[in-house]
PDB file of C-alpha atoms in Angstrom:
ATOM      1  CA  GLN W   1      14.023   7.121  13.794  1.00 77.00           C
ATOM      2  CA  LYS W   2      11.562   5.712  10.682  1.00 84.00           C
ATOM      3  CA  GLU W   3      12.892   2.825   9.037  1.00 91.00           C
ATOM      4  CA  VAL W   4      11.934   4.937   5.859  1.00 95.00           C
ATOM      5  CA  GLU W   5      11.669   8.557   5.350  1.00 95.00           C
ATOM      6  CA  GLN W   6      10.168  10.146   2.491  1.00 95.00           C
ATOM      7  CA  ASP W   7       9.766  13.637   1.958  1.00 86.00           C
ATOM      8  CA  PRO W   8       6.029  13.859   1.553  1.00 81.00           C
ATOM      9  CA  GLY W   9       5.735  17.246  -0.166  1.00 84.00           C
ATOM     10  CA  PRO W  10       4.278  18.344  -2.011  1.00 92.00           C
ATOM     11  CA  LEU W  11       5.754  18.701  -5.213  1.00 95.00           C
ATOM     12  CA  SER W  12       4.603  20.710  -7.990  1.00 97.00           C
ATOM     13  CA  VAL W  13       5.618  20.438 -11.948  1.00 97.00           C
ATOM     14  CA  PRO W  14       4.872  22.225 -15.096  1.00 97.00           C
ATOM     15  CA  GLU W  15       4.148  19.643 -17.240  1.00 98.00           C
ATOM     16  CA  GLY W  16       7.529  17.712 -18.973  1.00 97.00           C
ATOM     17  CA  ALA W  17       9.224  18.516 -16.438  1.00 97.00           C
ATOM     18  CA  ILE W  18      11.457  14.937 -14.940  1.00 97.00           C
ATOM     19  CA  VAL W  19      10.523  14.613 -11.788  1.00 97.00           C
ATOM     20  CA  SER W  20      12.696  12.407  -8.840  1.00 97.00           C
ATOM     21  CA  LEU W  21      11.330  10.798  -5.872  1.00 97.00           C
ATOM     22  CA  ASN W  22      13.402   9.506  -2.911  1.00 96.00           C
ATOM     23  CA  CYS W  23      13.613   7.599   0.261  1.00 97.00           C
ATOM     24  CA  THR W  24      16.008   6.570   2.495  1.00 97.00           C
ATOM     25  CA  TYR W  25      16.406   3.886   5.038  1.00 96.00           C
ATOM     26  CA  SER W  26      18.310   2.499   7.595  1.00 95.00           C
ATOM     27  CA  ASN W  27      17.591  -1.178   8.027  1.00 92.00           C
ATOM     28  CA  SER W  28      20.162  -2.817   5.648  1.00 91.00           C
ATOM     29  CA  ALA W  29      18.430  -5.815   5.624  1.00 91.00           C
ATOM     30  CA  PHE W  30      15.905  -4.492   2.982  1.00 92.00           C
ATOM     31  CA  GLN W  31      16.388  -6.723   0.245  1.00 90.00           C
ATOM     32  CA  TYR W  32      13.687  -5.797  -2.341  1.00 91.00           C
ATOM     33  CA  PHE W  33      12.326  -1.877  -2.946  1.00 94.00           C
ATOM     34  CA  MET W  34       9.134  -1.204  -4.982  1.00 95.00           C
ATOM     35  CA  TRP W  35       7.035   1.772  -5.837  1.00 97.00           C
ATOM     36  CA  TYR W  36       3.647   2.276  -5.492  1.00 97.00           C
ATOM     37  CA  ARG W  37       1.545   5.206  -7.103  1.00 97.00           C
ATOM     38  CA  GLN W  38      -1.795   5.857  -5.584  1.00 96.00           C
ATOM     39  CA  TYR W  39      -4.383   8.456  -6.295  1.00 96.00           C
ATOM     40  CA  SER W  40      -6.744   9.894  -4.302  1.00 93.00           C
ATOM     41  CA  ARG W  41      -9.425   7.437  -2.002  1.00 90.00           C
ATOM     42  CA  LYS W  42      -7.847   4.168  -4.399  1.00 94.00           C
ATOM     43  CA  GLY W  43      -5.486   1.471  -3.657  1.00 95.00           C
ATOM     44  CA  PRO W  44      -1.569   2.184  -4.258  1.00 96.00           C
ATOM     45  CA  GLU W  45      -0.953   0.607  -7.668  1.00 95.00           C
ATOM     46  CA  LEU W  46       2.193  -0.868  -8.263  1.00 94.00           C
ATOM     47  CA  LEU W  47       4.853   1.200 -10.171  1.00 95.00           C
ATOM     48  CA  MET W  48       8.196  -0.515 -10.113  1.00 94.00           C
ATOM     49  CA  TYR W  49       9.774  -3.979  -8.552  1.00 92.00           C
ATOM     50  CA  THR W  50      13.481  -3.845  -7.654  1.00 91.00           C
ATOM     51  CA  TYR W  51      15.911  -5.858  -5.969  1.00 86.00           C
ATOM     52  CA  SER W  52      19.345  -4.957  -6.884  1.00 86.00           C
ATOM     53  CA  SER W  53      21.640  -2.169  -6.888  1.00 89.00           C
ATOM     54  CA  GLY W  54      21.646   0.263 -10.336  1.00 91.00           C
ATOM     55  CA  ASN W  55      18.888   1.321 -12.383  1.00 93.00           C
ATOM     56  CA  LYS W  56      15.213  -0.224 -13.836  1.00 94.00           C
ATOM     57  CA  GLU W  57      13.851   1.029 -16.441  1.00 96.00           C
ATOM     58  CA  ASP W  58       9.987   1.151 -17.765  1.00 95.00           C
ATOM     59  CA  GLY W  59       8.775   3.522 -20.269  1.00 96.00           C
ATOM     60  CA  ARG W  60       8.988   7.015 -18.752  1.00 97.00           C
ATOM     61  CA  PHE W  61       9.557   5.638 -14.758  1.00 97.00           C
ATOM     62  CA  THR W  62      13.252   5.075 -13.962  1.00 97.00           C
ATOM     63  CA  ALA W  63      13.928   3.452 -10.290  1.00 97.00           C
ATOM     64  CA  GLN W  64      17.447   3.530  -8.488  1.00 96.00           C
ATOM     65  CA  VAL W  65      18.250   1.645  -6.117  1.00 96.00           C
ATOM     66  CA  ASP W  66      21.932   2.180  -4.048  1.00 95.00           C
ATOM     67  CA  LYS W  67      22.289  -0.343  -0.930  1.00 93.00           C
ATOM     68  CA  SER W  68      25.589   0.588  -0.081  1.00 93.00           C
ATOM     69  CA  SER W  69      23.855   4.239   0.495  1.00 94.00           C
ATOM     70  CA  LYS W  70      20.263   3.219   1.634  1.00 95.00           C
ATOM     71  CA  TYR W  71      18.445   5.525  -0.629  1.00 95.00           C
ATOM     72  CA  ILE W  72      16.317   4.775  -3.425  1.00 97.00           C
ATOM     73  CA  SER W  73      14.839   7.159  -6.283  1.00 97.00           C
ATOM     74  CA  LEU W  74      11.758   7.267  -8.781  1.00 97.00           C
ATOM     75  CA  PHE W  75      12.554   9.338 -11.674  1.00 97.00           C
ATOM     76  CA  ILE W  76       9.852  10.365 -14.069  1.00 98.00           C
ATOM     77  CA  ARG W  77      10.716  11.847 -17.076  1.00 98.00           C
ATOM     78  CA  ASP W  78       8.282  14.011 -19.416  1.00 98.00           C
ATOM     79  CA  SER W  79       5.563  14.554 -16.688  1.00 98.00           C
ATOM     80  CA  GLN W  80       2.237  14.638 -17.770  1.00 97.00           C
ATOM     81  CA  PRO W  81      -0.960  15.923 -15.789  1.00 97.00           C
ATOM     82  CA  SER W  82      -1.835  12.081 -15.228  1.00 97.00           C
ATOM     83  CA  ASP W  83       0.926  11.563 -12.889  1.00 98.00           C
ATOM     84  CA  SER W  84      -0.239  13.578 -10.488  1.00 97.00           C
ATOM     85  CA  ALA W  85      -0.718  11.311  -7.310  1.00 97.00           C
ATOM     86  CA  THR W  86       0.642  10.262  -4.320  1.00 96.00           C
ATOM     87  CA  TYR W  87       4.258   8.345  -4.908  1.00 97.00           C
ATOM     88  CA  LEU W  88       4.881   5.661  -2.062  1.00 96.00           C
ATOM     89  CA  CYS W  89       8.652   3.966  -1.852  1.00 97.00           C
ATOM     90  CA  ALA W  90       8.035   1.043  -0.159  1.00 95.00           C
ATOM     91  CA  MET W  91      10.571  -1.849   0.968  1.00 93.00           C
ATOM     92  CA  ILE W  92      10.149  -5.797   2.333  1.00 90.00           C
ATOM     93  CA  ILE W  93      13.213  -7.975   3.846  1.00 86.00           C
ATOM     94  CA  GLY W  94      12.108 -11.316   3.255  1.00 74.00           C
ATOM     95  CA  GLU W  95      11.356 -13.441   0.106  1.00 68.00           C
ATOM     96  CA  THR W  96       7.642 -15.145   0.614  1.00 66.00           C
ATOM     97  CA  SER W  97       4.410 -13.676   0.143  1.00 61.00           C
ATOM     98  CA  GLY W  98       4.389 -13.268   3.512  1.00 69.00           C
ATOM     99  CA  SER W  99       6.564 -10.522   4.206  1.00 78.00           C
ATOM    100  CA  ARG W 100       5.584  -7.519   5.281  1.00 84.00           C
ATOM    101  CA  LEU W 101       6.163  -4.406   3.748  1.00 90.00           C
ATOM    102  CA  THR W 102       7.146  -1.325   5.602  1.00 92.00           C
ATOM    103  CA  PHE W 103       6.212   2.478   3.871  1.00 94.00           C
ATOM    104  CA  GLY W 104       7.501   5.483   3.024  1.00 94.00           C
ATOM    105  CA  GLU W 105       5.150   8.603   4.179  1.00 92.00           C
ATOM    106  CA  GLY W 106       4.627   9.053   0.115  1.00 94.00           C
ATOM    107  CA  THR W 107       5.023  12.176  -1.449  1.00 95.00           C
ATOM    108  CA  GLN W 108       2.278  13.869  -3.226  1.00 95.00           C
ATOM    109  CA  LEU W 109       3.131  15.200  -6.512  1.00 97.00           C
ATOM    110  CA  THR W 110       1.366  17.700  -8.838  1.00 97.00           C
ATOM    111  CA  VAL W 111       2.077  18.139 -12.528  1.00 98.00           C
ATOM    112  CA  ASN W 112       0.829  20.853 -13.746  1.00 97.00           C
ATOM    113  CA  PRO W 113      -0.440  21.592 -17.283  1.00 95.00           C
TER     114      PRO W 113
ATOM    115  CA  GLY S   1       0.015  -7.413 -12.414  1.00 66.00           C
ATOM    116  CA  ALA S   2      -1.873  -9.507 -11.001  1.00 73.00           C
ATOM    117  CA  VAL S   3      -6.106  -8.210  -9.606  1.00 87.00           C
ATOM    118  CA  VAL S   4      -7.279  -8.417  -5.989  1.00 92.00           C
ATOM    119  CA  SER S   5     -10.835  -6.947  -5.867  1.00 94.00           C
ATOM    120  CA  GLN S   6     -12.006  -5.318  -3.232  1.00 96.00           C
ATOM    121  CA  HIS S   7     -15.992  -4.679  -2.401  1.00 96.00           C
ATOM    122  CA  PRO S   8     -17.461  -2.656  -1.373  1.00 97.00           C
ATOM    123  CA  SER S   9     -15.566   0.347  -2.558  1.00 96.00           C
ATOM    124  CA  TRP S  10     -17.791   3.098  -0.140  1.00 97.00           C
ATOM    125  CA  VAL S  11     -20.352   2.216   2.645  1.00 97.00           C
ATOM    126  CA  ILE S  12     -22.222   4.035   5.015  1.00 97.00           C
ATOM    127  CA  CYS S  13     -23.231   2.717   8.269  1.00 95.00           C
ATOM    128  CA  LYS S  14     -24.655   3.828  11.633  1.00 96.00           C
ATOM    129  CA  SER S  15     -23.067   3.983  14.581  1.00 96.00           C
ATOM    130  CA  GLY S  16     -23.393   0.605  16.367  1.00 96.00           C
ATOM    131  CA  THR S  17     -23.801  -1.875  13.216  1.00 96.00           C
ATOM    132  CA  SER S  18     -21.404  -4.165  11.710  1.00 97.00           C
ATOM    133  CA  VAL S  19     -19.547  -3.378   8.492  1.00 97.00           C
ATOM    134  CA  LYS S  20     -18.120  -6.526   6.065  1.00 97.00           C
ATOM    135  CA  ILE S  21     -15.250  -5.949   3.600  1.00 97.00           C
ATOM    136  CA  GLU S  22     -14.094  -8.264   1.190  1.00 96.00           C
ATOM    137  CA  CYS S  23     -10.942  -9.397  -0.462  1.00 95.00           C
ATOM    138  CA  ARG S  24     -10.357 -11.545  -3.281  1.00 93.00           C
ATOM    139  CA  SER S  25      -7.133 -12.536  -5.187  1.00 88.00           C
ATOM    140  CA  LEU S  26      -8.811 -12.886  -8.940  1.00 88.00           C
ATOM    141  CA  ASP S  27      -6.434 -14.612 -10.355  1.00 81.00           C
ATOM    142  CA  PHE S  28      -3.718 -16.231  -8.337  1.00 80.00           C
ATOM    143  CA  GLN S  29      -4.085 -18.482  -5.047  1.00 82.00           C
ATOM    144  CA  ALA S  30      -3.338 -15.836  -1.799  1.00 80.00           C
ATOM    145  CA  THR S  31      -1.802 -17.543   1.353  1.00 81.00           C
ATOM    146  CA  THR S  32      -1.532 -14.506   2.795  1.00 87.00           C
ATOM    147  CA  MET S  33      -3.582 -11.302   2.220  1.00 91.00           C
ATOM    148  CA  PHE S  34      -2.830  -7.957   4.761  1.00 93.00           C
ATOM    149  CA  TRP S  35      -5.092  -5.555   5.736  1.00 96.00           C
ATOM    150  CA  TYR S  36      -4.143  -2.054   6.132  1.00 97.00           C
ATOM    151  CA  ARG S  37      -6.131   1.068   7.136  1.00 97.00           C
ATOM    152  CA  GLN S  38      -4.921   4.690   5.670  1.00 95.00           C
ATOM    153  CA  PHE S  39      -6.381   8.306   7.150  1.00 92.00           C
ATOM    154  CA  PRO S  40      -6.094  11.063   5.356  1.00 88.00           C
ATOM    155  CA  LYS S  41      -2.939  12.452   3.981  1.00 84.00           C
ATOM    156  CA  GLN S  42      -1.179   9.728   5.918  1.00 88.00           C
ATOM    157  CA  SER S  43       0.378   6.065   4.222  1.00 89.00           C
ATOM    158  CA  LEU S  44      -1.035   2.992   4.959  1.00 93.00           C
ATOM    159  CA  MET S  45      -0.907   1.790   8.104  1.00 94.00           C
ATOM    160  CA  LEU S  46      -0.619  -2.402   8.978  1.00 94.00           C
ATOM    161  CA  MET S  47      -3.890  -3.960  11.303  1.00 96.00           C
ATOM    162  CA  ALA S  48      -3.084  -7.891  10.166  1.00 95.00           C
ATOM    163  CA  THR S  49      -1.793 -10.209   8.622  1.00 92.00           C
ATOM    164  CA  SER S  50      -4.395 -13.089   7.039  1.00 89.00           C
ATOM    165  CA  ASN S  51      -3.490 -16.411   6.875  1.00 85.00           C
ATOM    166  CA  GLU S  52      -5.980 -18.965   5.444  1.00 84.00           C
ATOM    167  CA  GLY S  53      -6.858 -21.495   7.434  1.00 83.00           C
ATOM    168  CA  SER S  54      -5.483 -20.115  10.200  1.00 84.00           C
ATOM    169  CA  LYS S  55      -5.710 -16.802  12.894  1.00 88.00           C
ATOM    170  CA  ALA S  56      -4.693 -13.379  11.736  1.00 91.00           C
ATOM    171  CA  THR S  57      -1.909 -12.002  13.369  1.00 93.00           C
ATOM    172  CA  TYR S  58      -3.519  -8.187  14.166  1.00 95.00           C
ATOM    173  CA  GLU S  59      -0.676  -5.254  14.785  1.00 95.00           C
ATOM    174  CA  GLN S  60      -0.140  -3.652  18.164  1.00 95.00           C
ATOM    175  CA  GLY S  61      -3.144  -1.309  19.181  1.00 94.00           C
ATOM    176  CA  VAL S  62      -5.557  -3.446  16.341  1.00 95.00           C
ATOM    177  CA  GLU S  63      -8.358  -4.381  18.382  1.00 94.00           C
ATOM    178  CA  LYS S  64      -8.913  -7.861  17.008  1.00 94.00           C
ATOM    179  CA  ASP S  65     -12.850  -7.795  18.731  1.00 94.00           C
ATOM    180  CA  LYS S  66     -13.408  -5.152  16.630  1.00 96.00           C
ATOM    181  CA  PHE S  67     -11.842  -5.756  12.940  1.00 97.00           C
ATOM    182  CA  LEU S  68     -12.463  -9.544  12.716  1.00 96.00           C
ATOM    183  CA  ILE S  69     -10.576 -11.130   9.954  1.00 94.00           C
ATOM    184  CA  ASN S  70     -11.571 -14.225   8.397  1.00 91.00           C
ATOM    185  CA  HIS S  71      -9.686 -15.946   5.522  1.00 88.00           C
ATOM    186  CA  ALA S  72     -11.221 -19.214   4.710  1.00 81.00           C
ATOM    187  CA  SER S  73     -10.423 -19.379   1.062  1.00 87.00           C
ATOM    188  CA  LEU S  74      -6.742 -18.965  -0.933  1.00 86.00           C
ATOM    189  CA  THR S  75      -9.191 -16.339  -3.023  1.00 89.00           C
ATOM    190  CA  LEU S  76     -11.164 -14.659  -0.234  1.00 92.00           C
ATOM    191  CA  SER S  77     -10.038 -12.846   2.811  1.00 93.00           C
ATOM    192  CA  THR S  78     -12.661 -10.293   4.747  1.00 95.00           C
ATOM    193  CA  LEU S  79     -12.419  -7.288   7.148  1.00 97.00           C
ATOM    194  CA  THR S  80     -15.844  -7.299  10.016  1.00 97.00           C
ATOM    195  CA  VAL S  81     -15.466  -3.622  11.320  1.00 97.00           C
ATOM    196  CA  THR S  82     -17.941  -4.676  14.767  1.00 96.00           C
ATOM    197  CA  SER S  83     -19.929  -2.279  16.153  1.00 96.00           C
ATOM    198  CA  ALA S  84     -18.631   0.785  14.333  1.00 96.00           C
ATOM    199  CA  HIS S  85     -18.311   4.112  15.327  1.00 96.00           C
ATOM    200  CA  PRO S  86     -18.042   7.408  13.653  1.00 96.00           C
ATOM    201  CA  GLU S  87     -13.856   7.314  14.896  1.00 95.00           C
ATOM    202  CA  ASP S  88     -13.680   3.497  12.779  1.00 96.00           C
ATOM    203  CA  SER S  89     -14.392   5.719   9.376  1.00 96.00           C
ATOM    204  CA  SER S  90     -11.185   5.508   7.426  1.00 96.00           C
ATOM    205  CA  PHE S  91     -10.125   3.663   4.392  1.00 97.00           C
ATOM    206  CA  TYR S  92      -9.370   0.444   4.531  1.00 98.00           C
ATOM    207  CA  ILE S  93      -7.198  -1.282   1.907  1.00 97.00           C
ATOM    208  CA  CYS S  94      -6.012  -5.173   1.613  1.00 96.00           C
ATOM    209  CA  SER S  95      -3.665  -6.597  -0.182  1.00 93.00           C
ATOM    210  CA  SER S  96      -1.819 -10.062  -1.337  1.00 88.00           C
ATOM    211  CA  GLY S  97       1.046 -11.177  -2.843  1.00 78.00           C
ATOM    212  CA  ALA S  98       1.032 -13.202  -6.265  1.00 67.00           C
ATOM    213  CA  THR S  99       4.699 -14.082  -6.838  1.00 68.00           C
ATOM    214  CA  LYS S 100       6.755 -13.880  -3.584  1.00 64.00           C
ATOM    215  CA  ASN S 101       7.189 -10.567  -2.158  1.00 73.00           C
ATOM    216  CA  ILE S 102       5.364  -8.374  -4.943  1.00 82.00           C
ATOM    217  CA  GLN S 103       2.262  -6.968  -3.281  1.00 87.00           C
ATOM    218  CA  TYR S 104      -0.949  -6.240  -5.302  1.00 90.00           C
ATOM    219  CA  PHE S 105      -3.483  -3.662  -3.968  1.00 94.00           C
ATOM    220  CA  GLY S 106      -7.130  -3.805  -3.656  1.00 96.00           C
ATOM    221  CA  ALA S 107      -8.714  -0.805  -4.750  1.00 96.00           C
ATOM    222  CA  GLY S 108      -9.938   0.273  -0.956  1.00 97.00           C
ATOM    223  CA  THR S 109     -12.634   0.740   0.735  1.00 97.00           C
ATOM    224  CA  ARG S 110     -13.970   4.259   2.143  1.00 97.00           C
ATOM    225  CA  LEU S 111     -15.630   3.152   4.966  1.00 97.00           C
ATOM    226  CA  SER S 112     -18.755   6.578   6.887  1.00 97.00           C
ATOM    227  CA  VAL S 113     -19.976   5.893  10.148  1.00 96.00           C
ATOM    228  CA  LEU S 114     -22.947   8.260  10.888  1.00 95.00           C
TER     229      LEU S 114
END
């Protein structure tokens, strides 16, 4: 069983739709949770960083963490064609800069105009 | 967020030659950098952890002699693919932590070995 499970999609939505991206994890030691966006042939770009259960909002993006269920989500409101990318959830145990990330497989999202 | 610069963005080389990829942290000091490899439509696979002033830590199955990592300063880590072969063609990405465990990624290097 993988430590982090993420539906790879692909997910296709019309412009303006609300998108929900999800990851589940099995290791309760994960304490910090991130969402990255990756455009084709580019490096991942950090979107959201959270460390406690609950919601964190940044513009059209909301990250949700439920540690009791070992479940995290990223919501995108009013989705735009420019949001078309692969979204990677990532988790980390330690607090130091040397701690390694564990990634989900990534969900490929297409927002159609 | 913090800036990690990776160069080159795309390199084509002949089989048997060596290729060096640079990863620089532009606005912070990075004691640790990470090197990943990514195949099409797959997630990132950690190859090695690069520590400033010491030997890199390689993941299981990654050949140390094939993928040479040097982290000689707090702002620069390099990955050299030695005696490259077509099966080494891939997308290589570096990352580094600026504050605590928040990692920022370079733009990636596409390596094509002919």
